């Protein structure tokens, strides 16, 4: 079972994404709405994947991604940046970040997460999901 945490400043999005991903077989172990909370919760919950909004109101998701990367260069979880903005708008920042990739919020699903992870590391993550694979 893939364990996921979502970091976003929109309570509505956090609630909707949690319901969607849980229904699709991803266990959402926690949510955070700001950087300090995210750092604390990632350390506490140890998720496999963190979905991180690039625009957290007054905070930068890109800066938070760097802070979530440990000092020794390893991350406690794989980071996936998410946004309502187009990927092209932030392509250079996404490429320079420690994230494994980017997903537009409108395409967020267990299938999209699994596909991104598979493309990134060449491993089939289907066995990490107990629910339906989606369409």
mmCIF file of C-alpha atoms in Angstrom, residues 26-128:
data_model
loop_
_atom_site.group_PDB
_atom_site.id
_atom_site.type_symbol
_atom_site.label_atom_id
_atom_site.label_comp_id
_atom_site.label_asym_id
_atom_site.label_seq_id
_atom_site.Cartn_x
_atom_site.Cartn_y
_atom_site.Cartn_z
ATOM 1 C CA UNK A 26 -3.620 5.165 -1.928
ATOM 2 C CA UNK A 27 -3.513 5.562 1.842
ATOM 3 C CA UNK A 28 -3.427 9.280 2.649
ATOM 4 C CA UNK A 29 -1.666 9.179 6.013
ATOM 5 C CA UNK A 30 -1.792 12.920 6.593
ATOM 6 C CA UNK A 31 -2.155 16.422 5.249
ATOM 7 C CA UNK A 32 -0.469 19.751 5.933
ATOM 8 C CA UNK A 33 -1.317 23.291 4.906
ATOM 9 C CA UNK A 34 2.049 25.032 5.455
ATOM 10 C CA UNK A 35 5.760 24.355 5.497
ATOM 11 C CA UNK A 36 6.276 24.015 9.245
ATOM 12 C CA UNK A 37 3.406 21.562 9.534
ATOM 13 C CA UNK A 38 4.642 19.617 6.490
ATOM 14 C CA UNK A 39 8.168 19.246 7.884
ATOM 15 C CA UNK A 40 6.810 18.026 11.202
ATOM 16 C CA UNK A 41 4.257 15.624 9.672
ATOM 17 C CA UNK A 42 6.696 14.105 7.149
ATOM 18 C CA UNK A 43 9.130 13.349 9.974
ATOM 19 C CA UNK A 44 6.334 11.895 12.106
ATOM 20 C CA UNK A 45 4.396 9.934 9.454
ATOM 21 C CA UNK A 46 7.189 8.831 7.083
ATOM 22 C CA UNK A 47 5.033 8.694 3.931
ATOM 23 C CA UNK A 48 6.287 7.032 0.747
ATOM 24 C CA UNK A 49 5.197 10.012 -1.363
ATOM 25 C CA UNK A 50 4.492 13.672 -0.619
ATOM 26 C CA UNK A 51 2.222 15.585 -3.002
ATOM 27 C CA UNK A 52 3.390 19.178 -2.653
ATOM 28 C CA UNK A 53 1.601 22.237 -4.038
ATOM 29 C CA UNK A 54 4.086 24.623 -5.634
ATOM 30 C CA UNK A 55 2.169 27.662 -4.345
ATOM 31 C CA UNK A 56 1.376 27.496 -0.632
ATOM 32 C CA UNK A 57 -0.009 30.999 -0.311
ATOM 33 C CA UNK A 58 2.901 32.964 1.128
ATOM 34 C CA UNK A 59 5.282 30.007 0.916
ATOM 35 C CA UNK A 60 7.078 28.442 -2.026
ATOM 36 C CA UNK A 61 6.559 24.732 -2.583
ATOM 37 C CA UNK A 62 9.923 24.686 -4.349
ATOM 38 C CA UNK A 63 11.667 25.988 -1.236
ATOM 39 C CA UNK A 64 9.770 23.515 0.933
ATOM 40 C CA UNK A 65 10.823 20.681 -1.405
ATOM 41 C CA UNK A 66 14.455 21.614 -0.792
ATOM 42 C CA UNK A 67 13.837 21.732 2.964
ATOM 43 C CA UNK A 68 12.197 18.308 2.860
ATOM 44 C CA UNK A 69 15.335 16.929 1.247
ATOM 45 C CA UNK A 70 17.643 15.812 4.020
ATOM 46 C CA UNK A 71 21.073 17.358 4.480
ATOM 47 C CA UNK A 72 22.779 14.186 3.262
ATOM 48 C CA UNK A 73 21.014 14.619 -0.083
ATOM 49 C CA UNK A 74 18.434 11.888 0.487
ATOM 50 C CA UNK A 75 14.750 12.509 0.901
ATOM 51 C CA UNK A 76 12.566 10.922 3.527
ATOM 52 C CA UNK A 77 9.862 10.532 0.852
ATOM 53 C CA UNK A 78 9.576 10.944 -2.896
ATOM 54 C CA UNK A 79 8.184 14.375 -3.715
ATOM 55 C CA UNK A 80 5.681 15.066 -6.474
ATOM 56 C CA UNK A 81 4.940 18.716 -7.171
ATOM 57 C CA UNK A 82 1.307 19.583 -7.937
ATOM 58 C CA UNK A 83 -0.389 22.750 -9.146
ATOM 59 C CA UNK A 84 -3.288 24.309 -10.989
ATOM 60 C CA UNK A 85 -0.652 26.075 -13.122
ATOM 61 C CA UNK A 86 0.751 24.576 -16.317
ATOM 62 C CA UNK A 87 3.961 22.593 -15.988
ATOM 63 C CA UNK A 88 5.553 24.732 -18.710
ATOM 64 C CA UNK A 89 5.169 27.812 -16.492
ATOM 65 C CA UNK A 90 7.554 26.278 -13.958
ATOM 66 C CA UNK A 91 9.561 23.784 -16.041
ATOM 67 C CA UNK A 92 12.992 25.066 -14.994
ATOM 68 C CA UNK A 93 12.101 25.223 -11.299
ATOM 69 C CA UNK A 94 10.559 21.746 -11.437
ATOM 70 C CA UNK A 95 13.653 20.327 -13.142
ATOM 71 C CA UNK A 96 15.934 21.967 -10.560
ATOM 72 C CA UNK A 97 13.887 20.712 -7.605
ATOM 73 C CA UNK A 98 14.457 17.438 -5.728
ATOM 74 C CA UNK A 99 10.969 16.285 -6.791
ATOM 75 C CA UNK A 100 10.541 13.185 -8.949
ATOM 76 C CA UNK A 101 8.125 15.102 -11.148
ATOM 77 C CA UNK A 102 5.007 17.204 -11.546
ATOM 78 C CA UNK A 103 1.281 16.453 -11.814
ATOM 79 C CA UNK A 104 -1.419 18.986 -12.668
ATOM 80 C CA UNK A 105 -4.102 18.922 -9.973
ATOM 81 C CA UNK A 106 -6.802 18.205 -12.558
ATOM 82 C CA UNK A 107 -5.087 14.909 -13.467
ATOM 83 C CA UNK A 108 -4.365 13.786 -9.908
ATOM 84 C CA UNK A 109 -5.161 10.098 -9.424
ATOM 85 C CA UNK A 110 -3.571 6.918 -8.122
ATOM 86 C CA UNK A 111 -2.892 5.954 -11.730
ATOM 87 C CA UNK A 112 -1.107 9.255 -12.427
ATOM 88 C CA UNK A 113 1.018 8.930 -9.278
ATOM 89 C CA UNK A 114 1.904 5.322 -10.068
ATOM 90 C CA UNK A 115 2.739 6.206 -13.676
ATOM 91 C CA UNK A 116 5.035 9.041 -12.648
ATOM 92 C CA UNK A 117 6.855 6.844 -10.136
ATOM 93 C CA UNK A 118 7.197 4.019 -12.671
ATOM 94 C CA UNK A 119 8.617 6.355 -15.318
ATOM 95 C CA UNK A 120 11.016 7.792 -12.768
ATOM 96 C CA UNK A 121 12.409 4.603 -11.254
ATOM 97 C CA UNK A 122 11.425 1.858 -13.690
ATOM 98 C CA UNK A 123 9.572 -0.167 -11.037
ATOM 99 C CA UNK A 124 5.963 -1.329 -11.309
ATOM 100 C CA UNK A 125 4.193 0.158 -8.279
ATOM 101 C CA UNK A 126 0.902 -1.673 -8.853
ATOM 102 C CA UNK A 127 1.561 -4.005 -5.927
ATOM 103 C CA UNK A 128 1.800 -0.997 -3.609
#
